[in-house]
mmCIF file of C-alpha atoms in Angstrom:
data_model
loop_
_atom_site.group_PDB
_atom_site.id
_atom_site.type_symbol
_atom_site.label_atom_id
_atom_site.label_comp_id
_atom_site.label_asym_id
_atom_site.label_seq_id
_atom_site.Cartn_x
_atom_site.Cartn_y
_atom_site.Cartn_z
ATOM 1 C CA MET S 1 111.198 -87.779 15.946
ATOM 2 C CA PHE S 2 108.727 -88.776 18.700
ATOM 3 C CA PRO S 3 110.079 -90.901 21.559
ATOM 4 C CA VAL S 4 108.743 -94.422 21.109
ATOM 5 C CA ARG S 5 108.597 -97.019 23.815
ATOM 6 C CA ARG S 6 109.631 -100.438 22.681
ATOM 7 C CA ARG S 7 107.117 -103.277 22.654
ATOM 8 C CA VAL S 8 109.323 -105.124 25.148
ATOM 9 C CA ALA S 9 108.874 -102.290 27.637
ATOM 10 C CA ALA S 10 105.098 -102.352 27.173
ATOM 11 C CA THR S 11 105.028 -106.056 27.769
ATOM 12 C CA LEU S 12 107.110 -105.759 30.933
ATOM 13 C CA ALA S 13 104.814 -102.956 32.137
ATOM 14 C CA ALA S 14 101.751 -105.156 31.608
ATOM 15 C CA LEU S 15 103.398 -108.083 33.461
ATOM 16 C CA GLY S 16 104.326 -105.718 36.271
ATOM 17 C CA ALA S 17 100.731 -104.558 36.453
ATOM 18 C CA ALA S 18 99.546 -108.145 36.721
ATOM 19 C CA VAL S 19 101.721 -108.638 39.822
ATOM 20 C CA LEU S 20 100.868 -105.335 41.479
ATOM 21 C CA MET S 21 97.165 -104.859 40.684
ATOM 22 C CA SER S 22 94.319 -106.707 42.353
ATOM 23 C CA ALA S 23 91.416 -107.784 40.156
ATOM 24 C CA CYS S 24 88.870 -106.037 42.353
ATOM 25 C CA GLY S 25 90.429 -102.674 42.972
ATOM 26 C CA GLY S 26 93.420 -101.674 40.910
ATOM 27 C CA ALA S 27 95.322 -100.533 44.002
ATOM 28 C CA PRO S 28 98.866 -101.732 44.597
ATOM 29 C CA ALA S 29 98.889 -104.831 46.765
ATOM 30 C CA LYS S 30 100.974 -105.065 49.919
ATOM 31 C CA ALA S 31 104.320 -106.534 48.984
ATOM 32 C CA PRO S 32 104.072 -110.330 49.599
ATOM 33 C CA GLU S 33 106.860 -112.536 50.806
ATOM 34 C CA ALA S 34 108.782 -114.269 48.048
ATOM 35 C CA PRO S 35 107.071 -117.720 48.305
ATOM 36 C CA GLU S 36 103.629 -116.155 47.844
ATOM 37 C CA ALA S 37 104.483 -114.090 44.744
ATOM 38 C CA PRO S 38 103.050 -116.563 42.175
ATOM 39 C CA LYS S 39 99.732 -116.599 44.040
ATOM 40 C CA ALA S 40 99.578 -112.770 44.066
ATOM 41 C CA ALA S 41 100.236 -112.690 40.322
ATOM 42 C CA ALA S 42 97.483 -115.250 39.655
ATOM 43 C CA THR S 43 94.992 -113.202 41.673
ATOM 44 C CA ALA S 44 95.874 -109.973 39.834
ATOM 45 C CA SER S 45 95.310 -111.645 36.436
ATOM 46 C CA ALA S 46 91.909 -113.110 37.262
ATOM 47 C CA GLY S 47 89.411 -112.285 34.548
ATOM 48 C CA PHE S 48 92.102 -111.386 32.005
ATOM 49 C CA PRO S 49 92.844 -111.149 29.137
ATOM 50 C CA VAL S 50 90.027 -108.735 28.260
ATOM 51 C CA THR S 51 89.291 -107.568 24.720
ATOM 52 C CA VAL S 52 87.427 -104.307 24.179
ATOM 53 C CA ASP S 53 86.120 -102.946 20.866
ATOM 54 C CA ASN S 54 86.001 -99.153 21.072
ATOM 55 C CA CYS S 55 85.088 -96.838 18.157
ATOM 56 C CA GLY S 56 86.513 -99.324 15.649
ATOM 57 C CA VAL S 57 89.670 -100.088 17.617
ATOM 58 C CA SER S 58 90.061 -103.500 19.214
ATOM 59 C CA THR S 59 92.398 -103.738 22.249
ATOM 60 C CA THR S 60 93.309 -106.745 24.400
ATOM 61 C CA TYR S 61 94.383 -106.110 28.004
ATOM 62 C CA THR S 62 96.397 -108.846 29.681
ATOM 63 C CA ALA S 63 96.069 -107.043 33.039
ATOM 64 C CA PRO S 64 94.500 -103.852 34.406
ATOM 65 C CA PRO S 65 96.298 -100.716 33.132
ATOM 66 C CA LYS S 66 98.530 -99.220 35.753
ATOM 67 C CA ARG S 67 99.661 -95.877 34.253
ATOM 68 C CA VAL S 68 96.690 -93.993 32.773
ATOM 69 C CA VAL S 69 96.455 -90.496 31.366
ATOM 70 C CA THR S 70 92.966 -88.993 31.023
ATOM 71 C CA ILE S 71 92.385 -86.192 28.544
ATOM 72 C CA HIS S 72 89.253 -84.152 29.464
ATOM 73 C CA GLN S 73 87.503 -84.100 32.774
ATOM 74 C CA HIS S 74 84.683 -86.611 32.424
ATOM 75 C CA PRO S 75 87.002 -89.608 31.886
ATOM 76 C CA ALA S 76 88.979 -88.547 34.975
ATOM 77 C CA GLU S 77 85.860 -88.315 37.121
ATOM 78 C CA LEU S 78 84.604 -91.692 35.956
ATOM 79 C CA MET S 79 87.882 -93.319 36.918
ATOM 80 C CA LEU S 80 87.791 -91.604 40.292
ATOM 81 C CA ALA S 81 84.194 -92.771 40.829
ATOM 82 C CA LEU S 82 85.470 -96.318 40.322
ATOM 83 C CA GLY S 83 88.269 -95.865 42.850
ATOM 84 C CA LEU S 84 91.068 -95.982 40.278
ATOM 85 C CA GLU S 85 93.071 -92.909 41.286
ATOM 86 C CA LYS S 86 96.160 -94.968 42.023
ATOM 87 C CA SER S 87 96.235 -96.031 38.371
ATOM 88 C CA MET S 88 96.223 -92.395 37.116
ATOM 89 C CA VAL S 89 99.555 -90.676 36.288
ATOM 90 C CA GLY S 90 98.163 -87.610 34.534
ATOM 91 C CA THR S 91 95.073 -85.597 33.704
ATOM 92 C CA ALA S 92 94.402 -82.750 31.291
ATOM 93 C CA PHE S 93 91.789 -80.185 30.216
ATOM 94 C CA PRO S 94 89.514 -79.677 33.254
ATOM 95 C CA ASP S 95 86.226 -78.199 31.915
ATOM 96 C CA SER S 96 84.852 -77.097 35.282
ATOM 97 C CA GLU S 97 85.209 -77.557 38.993
ATOM 98 C CA VAL S 98 85.802 -81.193 39.830
ATOM 99 C CA LEU S 99 83.012 -82.783 41.876
ATOM 100 C CA GLU S 100 83.649 -82.204 45.556
ATOM 101 C CA GLN S 101 83.808 -85.903 46.463
ATOM 102 C CA TYR S 102 86.657 -86.446 43.954
ATOM 103 C CA ARG S 103 88.528 -83.159 44.370
ATOM 104 C CA ALA S 104 91.206 -84.264 46.847
ATOM 105 C CA ALA S 105 92.092 -87.373 44.809
ATOM 106 C CA TYR S 106 92.032 -85.384 41.546
ATOM 107 C CA GLU S 107 94.438 -82.733 42.903
ATOM 108 C CA ARG S 108 97.007 -85.389 43.763
ATOM 109 C CA ILE S 109 97.246 -86.439 40.097
ATOM 110 C CA PRO S 110 99.615 -84.322 37.960
ATOM 111 C CA GLU S 111 97.861 -82.022 35.503
ATOM 112 C CA LEU S 112 99.696 -82.225 32.166
ATOM 113 C CA ALA S 113 97.990 -79.300 30.460
ATOM 114 C CA LYS S 114 95.047 -76.885 30.708
ATOM 115 C CA LYS S 115 93.970 -78.050 27.233
ATOM 116 C CA GLU S 116 94.902 -81.213 25.350
ATOM 117 C CA PRO S 117 98.562 -82.068 26.069
ATOM 118 C CA SER S 118 101.067 -82.761 23.326
ATOM 119 C CA PHE S 119 101.902 -86.262 22.255
ATOM 120 C CA GLU S 120 105.367 -85.858 23.768
ATOM 121 C CA ALA S 121 103.977 -84.643 27.095
ATOM 122 C CA VAL S 122 101.719 -87.678 27.357
ATOM 123 C CA LEU S 123 104.524 -90.101 26.541
ATOM 124 C CA GLU S 124 106.737 -88.541 29.205
ATOM 125 C CA THR S 125 104.437 -90.070 31.831
ATOM 126 C CA ASP S 126 105.191 -93.571 30.359
ATOM 127 C CA PRO S 127 101.455 -94.430 30.109
ATOM 128 C CA ASP S 128 99.989 -97.829 29.262
ATOM 129 C CA LEU S 129 96.559 -96.270 28.466
ATOM 130 C CA VAL S 130 95.287 -92.857 27.332
ATOM 131 C CA TYR S 131 91.561 -92.357 27.972
ATOM 132 C CA GLY S 132 90.052 -89.458 25.952
ATOM 133 C CA GLY S 133 86.746 -87.672 26.500
ATOM 134 C CA TYR S 134 86.227 -85.737 23.227
ATOM 135 C CA GLY S 135 87.394 -86.744 19.770
ATOM 136 C CA SER S 136 90.006 -83.995 19.989
ATOM 137 C CA ALA S 137 91.917 -86.049 22.539
ATOM 138 C CA PHE S 138 93.188 -88.045 19.592
ATOM 139 C CA ALA S 139 93.434 -85.282 17.000
ATOM 140 C CA GLU S 140 95.536 -86.544 14.107
ATOM 141 C CA LYS S 141 96.574 -83.050 13.004
ATOM 142 C CA GLU S 142 98.070 -82.525 16.501
ATOM 143 C CA GLY S 143 100.045 -85.739 16.308
ATOM 144 C CA ARG S 144 97.901 -87.485 18.949
ATOM 145 C CA SER S 145 96.088 -90.021 16.744
ATOM 146 C CA ARG S 146 95.221 -93.390 18.198
ATOM 147 C CA GLN S 147 97.520 -94.897 15.575
ATOM 148 C CA ALA S 148 100.370 -92.778 16.847
ATOM 149 C CA PHE S 149 99.842 -93.970 20.415
ATOM 150 C CA ALA S 150 99.593 -97.570 19.240
ATOM 151 C CA GLY S 151 102.902 -97.142 17.450
ATOM 152 C CA ALA S 152 104.406 -96.050 20.761
ATOM 153 C CA GLY S 153 103.037 -99.153 22.510
ATOM 154 C CA VAL S 154 100.274 -97.229 24.284
ATOM 155 C CA ASN S 155 96.632 -98.398 24.365
ATOM 156 C CA THR S 156 93.829 -95.854 23.878
ATOM 157 C CA TYR S 157 90.146 -95.569 24.702
ATOM 158 C CA LEU S 158 87.688 -92.926 23.486
ATOM 159 C CA ASN S 159 84.493 -91.963 25.287
ATOM 160 C CA LEU S 160 81.507 -93.607 23.601
ATOM 161 C CA GLU S 161 79.837 -90.258 22.878
ATOM 162 C CA TYR S 162 82.343 -89.818 20.044
ATOM 163 C CA CYS S 163 81.877 -93.198 18.455
ATOM 164 C CA LYS S 164 79.770 -93.041 15.298
ATOM 165 C CA ARG S 165 76.129 -93.817 16.059
ATOM 166 C CA ASP S 166 72.762 -92.396 15.087
ATOM 167 C CA LYS S 167 71.687 -91.449 18.658
ATOM 168 C CA LEU S 168 72.979 -91.705 22.155
ATOM 169 C CA SER S 169 70.951 -92.929 25.101
ATOM 170 C CA VAL S 170 71.570 -93.346 28.822
ATOM 171 C CA GLU S 171 72.435 -96.986 28.029
ATOM 172 C CA GLN S 172 75.688 -95.710 26.552
ATOM 173 C CA VAL S 173 76.492 -94.100 29.932
ATOM 174 C CA TYR S 174 76.027 -97.496 31.567
ATOM 175 C CA GLU S 175 78.024 -99.153 28.791
ATOM 176 C CA GLU S 176 80.910 -96.730 29.280
ATOM 177 C CA ILE S 177 81.011 -97.415 33.026
ATOM 178 C CA ARG S 178 80.835 -101.164 32.605
ATOM 179 C CA THR S 179 83.557 -101.136 29.936
ATOM 180 C CA ILE S 180 85.962 -99.154 32.057
ATOM 181 C CA GLY S 181 85.104 -101.491 34.946
ATOM 182 C CA LYS S 182 85.930 -104.449 32.722
ATOM 183 C CA ILE S 183 89.247 -102.994 31.570
ATOM 184 C CA PHE S 184 90.371 -102.415 35.173
ATOM 185 C CA GLY S 185 88.873 -105.574 36.679
ATOM 186 C CA VAL S 186 86.433 -103.690 38.871
ATOM 187 C CA GLY S 187 83.193 -104.831 37.359
ATOM 188 C CA ASP S 188 81.514 -105.037 40.788
ATOM 189 C CA ARG S 189 82.148 -101.357 41.379
ATOM 190 C CA ALA S 190 80.870 -100.490 37.922
ATOM 191 C CA GLU S 191 77.630 -102.397 38.504
ATOM 192 C CA ALA S 192 77.126 -100.681 41.841
ATOM 193 C CA LEU S 193 77.554 -97.268 40.208
ATOM 194 C CA VAL S 194 75.173 -98.156 37.391
ATOM 195 C CA GLY S 195 72.635 -99.334 39.918
ATOM 196 C CA ASP S 196 72.738 -96.027 41.820
ATOM 197 C CA MET S 197 72.342 -94.105 38.555
ATOM 198 C CA ARG S 198 69.348 -96.187 37.442
ATOM 199 C CA LYS S 199 67.634 -95.655 40.783
ATOM 200 C CA LYS S 200 67.999 -91.858 40.557
ATOM 201 C CA LEU S 201 66.790 -91.740 36.938
ATOM 202 C CA ASP S 202 63.864 -94.059 37.622
ATOM 203 C CA THR S 203 62.688 -91.702 40.376
ATOM 204 C CA VAL S 204 62.845 -88.739 38.005
ATOM 205 C CA ALA S 205 61.067 -90.671 35.224
ATOM 206 C CA THR S 206 58.197 -91.518 37.605
ATOM 207 C CA ALA S 207 57.882 -87.902 38.681
ATOM 208 C CA VAL S 208 57.680 -86.434 35.131
ATOM 209 C CA LYS S 209 55.925 -89.246 33.250
ATOM 210 C CA ASP S 210 52.689 -87.248 32.670
ATOM 211 C CA VAL S 211 54.058 -83.754 32.205
ATOM 212 C CA GLU S 212 53.825 -81.610 29.078
ATOM 213 C CA PRO S 213 57.420 -81.390 27.753
ATOM 214 C CA VAL S 214 58.940 -77.893 28.083
ATOM 215 C CA PRO S 215 60.693 -76.537 24.952
ATOM 216 C CA VAL S 216 64.377 -76.104 25.831
ATOM 217 C CA PHE S 217 67.180 -74.353 23.928
ATOM 218 C CA VAL S 218 70.770 -75.155 24.869
ATOM 219 C CA TYR S 219 73.144 -72.235 24.487
ATOM 220 C CA ASP S 220 76.773 -73.324 24.503
ATOM 221 C CA SER S 221 78.397 -70.339 22.811
ATOM 222 C CA GLY S 222 78.432 -68.242 19.641
ATOM 223 C CA ASP S 223 77.360 -64.785 18.444
ATOM 224 C CA LYS S 224 76.855 -64.838 14.650
ATOM 225 C CA SER S 225 75.145 -68.130 15.136
ATOM 226 C CA ALA S 226 74.281 -70.315 18.152
ATOM 227 C CA PHE S 227 76.355 -73.373 19.030
ATOM 228 C CA THR S 228 73.840 -75.763 20.582
ATOM 229 C CA ALA S 229 73.142 -79.369 21.528
ATOM 230 C CA GLY S 230 71.783 -81.437 18.676
ATOM 231 C CA GLY S 231 69.849 -84.653 18.870
ATOM 232 C CA ALA S 232 72.751 -87.139 18.880
ATOM 233 C CA GLY S 233 74.379 -86.416 22.214
ATOM 234 C CA MET S 234 73.817 -86.850 25.912
ATOM 235 C CA GLY S 235 72.420 -83.337 26.290
ATOM 236 C CA GLU S 236 69.406 -84.289 24.154
ATOM 237 C CA GLN S 237 68.691 -87.382 26.235
ATOM 238 C CA MET S 238 69.028 -85.469 29.513
ATOM 239 C CA ILE S 239 66.485 -82.859 28.431
ATOM 240 C CA ARG S 240 64.014 -85.566 27.402
ATOM 241 C CA MET S 241 64.489 -87.525 30.656
ATOM 242 C CA ALA S 242 63.884 -84.356 32.649
ATOM 243 C CA GLY S 243 60.520 -83.693 31.023
ATOM 244 C CA GLY S 244 61.734 -81.252 28.383
ATOM 245 C CA LYS S 245 61.994 -81.133 24.590
ATOM 246 C CA ASN S 246 65.235 -80.047 22.954
ATOM 247 C CA ILE S 247 64.109 -77.669 20.207
ATOM 248 C CA PHE S 248 67.002 -78.865 18.037
ATOM 249 C CA SER S 249 66.506 -82.623 18.591
ATOM 250 C CA ASP S 250 66.094 -82.994 14.826
ATOM 251 C CA VAL S 251 69.734 -81.970 14.230
ATOM 252 C CA PRO S 252 71.662 -85.259 13.825
ATOM 253 C CA GLU S 253 74.839 -84.146 15.621
ATOM 254 C CA VAL S 254 76.116 -83.984 19.194
ATOM 255 C CA PHE S 255 76.715 -80.208 18.777
ATOM 256 C CA ALA S 256 75.875 -77.940 15.846
ATOM 257 C CA ASP S 257 75.608 -74.310 14.768
ATOM 258 C CA VAL S 258 72.077 -73.009 14.185
ATOM 259 C CA SER S 259 70.745 -69.565 13.214
ATOM 260 C CA TRP S 260 69.150 -67.144 15.617
ATOM 261 C CA GLU S 261 66.114 -67.080 13.338
ATOM 262 C CA GLN S 262 65.676 -70.813 13.976
ATOM 263 C CA VAL S 263 65.831 -70.225 17.684
ATOM 264 C CA VAL S 264 63.101 -67.567 17.404
ATOM 265 C CA GLU S 265 60.891 -69.810 15.280
ATOM 266 C CA ARG S 266 61.073 -72.710 17.781
ATOM 267 C CA LYS S 267 60.070 -70.564 20.778
ATOM 268 C CA PRO S 268 62.008 -72.099 23.679
ATOM 269 C CA GLU S 269 60.528 -71.548 27.130
ATOM 270 C CA VAL S 270 63.796 -72.334 28.937
ATOM 271 C CA ILE S 271 67.434 -71.707 27.965
ATOM 272 C CA VAL S 272 70.056 -73.993 29.443
ATOM 273 C CA LEU S 273 73.480 -72.338 29.540
ATOM 274 C CA TYR S 274 76.453 -74.661 29.320
ATOM 275 C CA ASP S 275 79.181 -73.459 31.669
ATOM 276 C CA TYR S 276 82.855 -74.320 31.104
ATOM 277 C CA ALA S 277 86.255 -72.738 31.035
ATOM 278 C CA GLY S 278 87.208 -70.713 27.980
ATOM 279 C CA ALA S 279 83.723 -70.006 26.647
ATOM 280 C CA GLY S 280 82.765 -66.866 28.573
ATOM 281 C CA THR S 281 81.104 -66.650 31.941
ATOM 282 C CA VAL S 282 77.463 -67.457 32.597
ATOM 283 C CA GLU S 283 76.755 -63.791 33.253
ATOM 284 C CA GLU S 284 78.368 -62.815 29.956
ATOM 285 C CA LYS S 285 76.214 -65.365 28.151
ATOM 286 C CA LYS S 286 73.003 -64.128 29.765
ATOM 287 C CA LYS S 287 73.886 -60.467 29.031
ATOM 288 C CA PHE S 288 74.558 -61.300 25.363
ATOM 289 C CA LEU S 289 71.279 -63.206 24.908
ATOM 290 C CA LEU S 290 69.225 -60.536 26.655
ATOM 291 C CA SER S 291 70.780 -57.821 24.473
ATOM 292 C CA GLN S 292 69.802 -59.430 21.147
ATOM 293 C CA LYS S 293 66.771 -57.658 19.698
ATOM 294 C CA VAL S 294 65.998 -60.585 17.457
ATOM 295 C CA LEU S 295 65.370 -62.722 20.571
ATOM 296 C CA ALA S 296 63.186 -60.218 22.409
ATOM 297 C CA ASP S 297 59.968 -62.119 21.873
ATOM 298 C CA VAL S 298 61.351 -65.583 22.690
ATOM 299 C CA PRO S 299 59.443 -66.802 25.786
ATOM 300 C CA ALA S 300 62.612 -67.834 27.647
ATOM 301 C CA ILE S 301 64.106 -64.405 27.099
ATOM 302 C CA LYS S 302 60.919 -62.484 28.016
ATOM 303 C CA ASN S 303 60.654 -64.482 31.248
ATOM 304 C CA GLN S 304 64.399 -64.737 31.812
ATOM 305 C CA ARG S 305 64.182 -68.498 32.432
ATOM 306 C CA PHE S 306 67.820 -69.530 32.411
ATOM 307 C CA MET S 307 69.313 -72.640 33.969
ATOM 308 C CA VAL S 308 73.036 -73.314 34.215
ATOM 309 C CA LEU S 309 74.645 -76.733 33.752
ATOM 310 C CA PRO S 310 78.383 -77.436 33.808
ATOM 311 C CA LEU S 311 79.315 -78.864 30.395
ATOM 312 C CA THR S 312 80.870 -81.833 32.149
ATOM 313 C CA ALA S 313 77.491 -82.740 33.589
ATOM 314 C CA THR S 314 76.071 -83.221 30.076
ATOM 315 C CA LEU S 315 78.560 -85.775 28.860
ATOM 316 C CA VAL S 316 78.866 -89.567 29.054
ATOM 317 C CA GLY S 317 80.306 -89.964 32.564
ATOM 318 C CA VAL S 318 79.174 -89.953 36.160
ATOM 319 C CA ARG S 319 77.263 -86.671 36.284
ATOM 320 C CA PRO S 320 74.131 -86.997 34.063
ATOM 321 C CA PRO S 321 71.734 -88.592 36.611
ATOM 322 C CA ALA S 322 72.163 -85.795 39.159
ATOM 323 C CA ALA S 323 72.002 -83.174 36.373
ATOM 324 C CA VAL S 324 68.778 -84.713 34.988
ATOM 325 C CA GLU S 325 67.233 -84.477 38.469
ATOM 326 C CA GLU S 326 68.327 -80.817 38.805
ATOM 327 C CA LEU S 327 66.972 -79.989 35.324
ATOM 328 C CA ALA S 328 63.660 -81.728 36.028
ATOM 329 C CA ARG S 329 63.294 -79.747 39.239
ATOM 330 C CA PHE S 330 63.791 -76.530 37.265
ATOM 331 C CA LEU S 331 61.370 -77.486 34.491
ATOM 332 C CA HIS S 332 58.716 -79.021 36.729
ATOM 333 C CA PRO S 333 59.263 -77.665 40.274
ATOM 334 C CA THR S 334 55.969 -79.129 41.576
ATOM 335 C CA LYS S 335 56.942 -82.627 40.482
ATOM 336 C CA ILE S 336 60.441 -82.938 41.941
ATOM 337 C CA SER S 337 61.048 -82.248 45.614
ATOM 338 C CA SER S 338 64.148 -80.413 46.758
#
């Protein structure tokens, strides 16, 4: 039987977080003298309780979470971008190299597993929140459902890319950042981050506003068929913002399998290779594509126009603006300066 924390323990943890966490930063406050303790508690609770509706799950936070486990890399990097490393007690499933500016902080946080950790492994960290990046973070068949965590007195949050919706836009990136800022009482940091992202994307938009969109095919993986980015995810939006056209934008999914014949018919001029651990190296992917006779007349193959993006850069998190700029520079080198 799974170890289950009692509700009393969860309540005490939340009250402890209210005493120790500041509303603006989430870092442990310097221990006050006894007479000032009530004042410190009041400061920590400012702006709370906070209620968040996430993918059909409503959660009320009485104080900023203090013991967070992130499953998948993009939630971890978002928390680090908001200066919340002291609230993190575990990470799991790094897709690629962590951004340099967050690497030192990331390496100080225990890594629970190379893939998704077990339910028991997560509970051993005594978390008050589990923040998942892909839907698989809360796979019911693996015993990690959001209901299972709720039964153990642990709150959960799932990246907005995996909430049901027709299409994703960059506004969901901003929404994700603002929501995490709200949960941790660091809304000012979230707004500053959103502002920086908007500025970068506005610069790119101005540069490519009059260009002819370049047909782009995303190759994630696959041999019998191609696993590619459909029209419902962040990858689609990034290509569009960079002055490209995702040749499978009509596929109403975040990712989907398509036939090689469809790839040939749609004549991509650029192939974006998604790079991440466990899916073969970039060189292996290039070699495979170049060896396929059926693809020989595809413009991107004939001209060997490949661009590499880390998978983490294409997800709802902190990386898309910089990746959009990089992709725009590749698609329209005369429009974007180095």
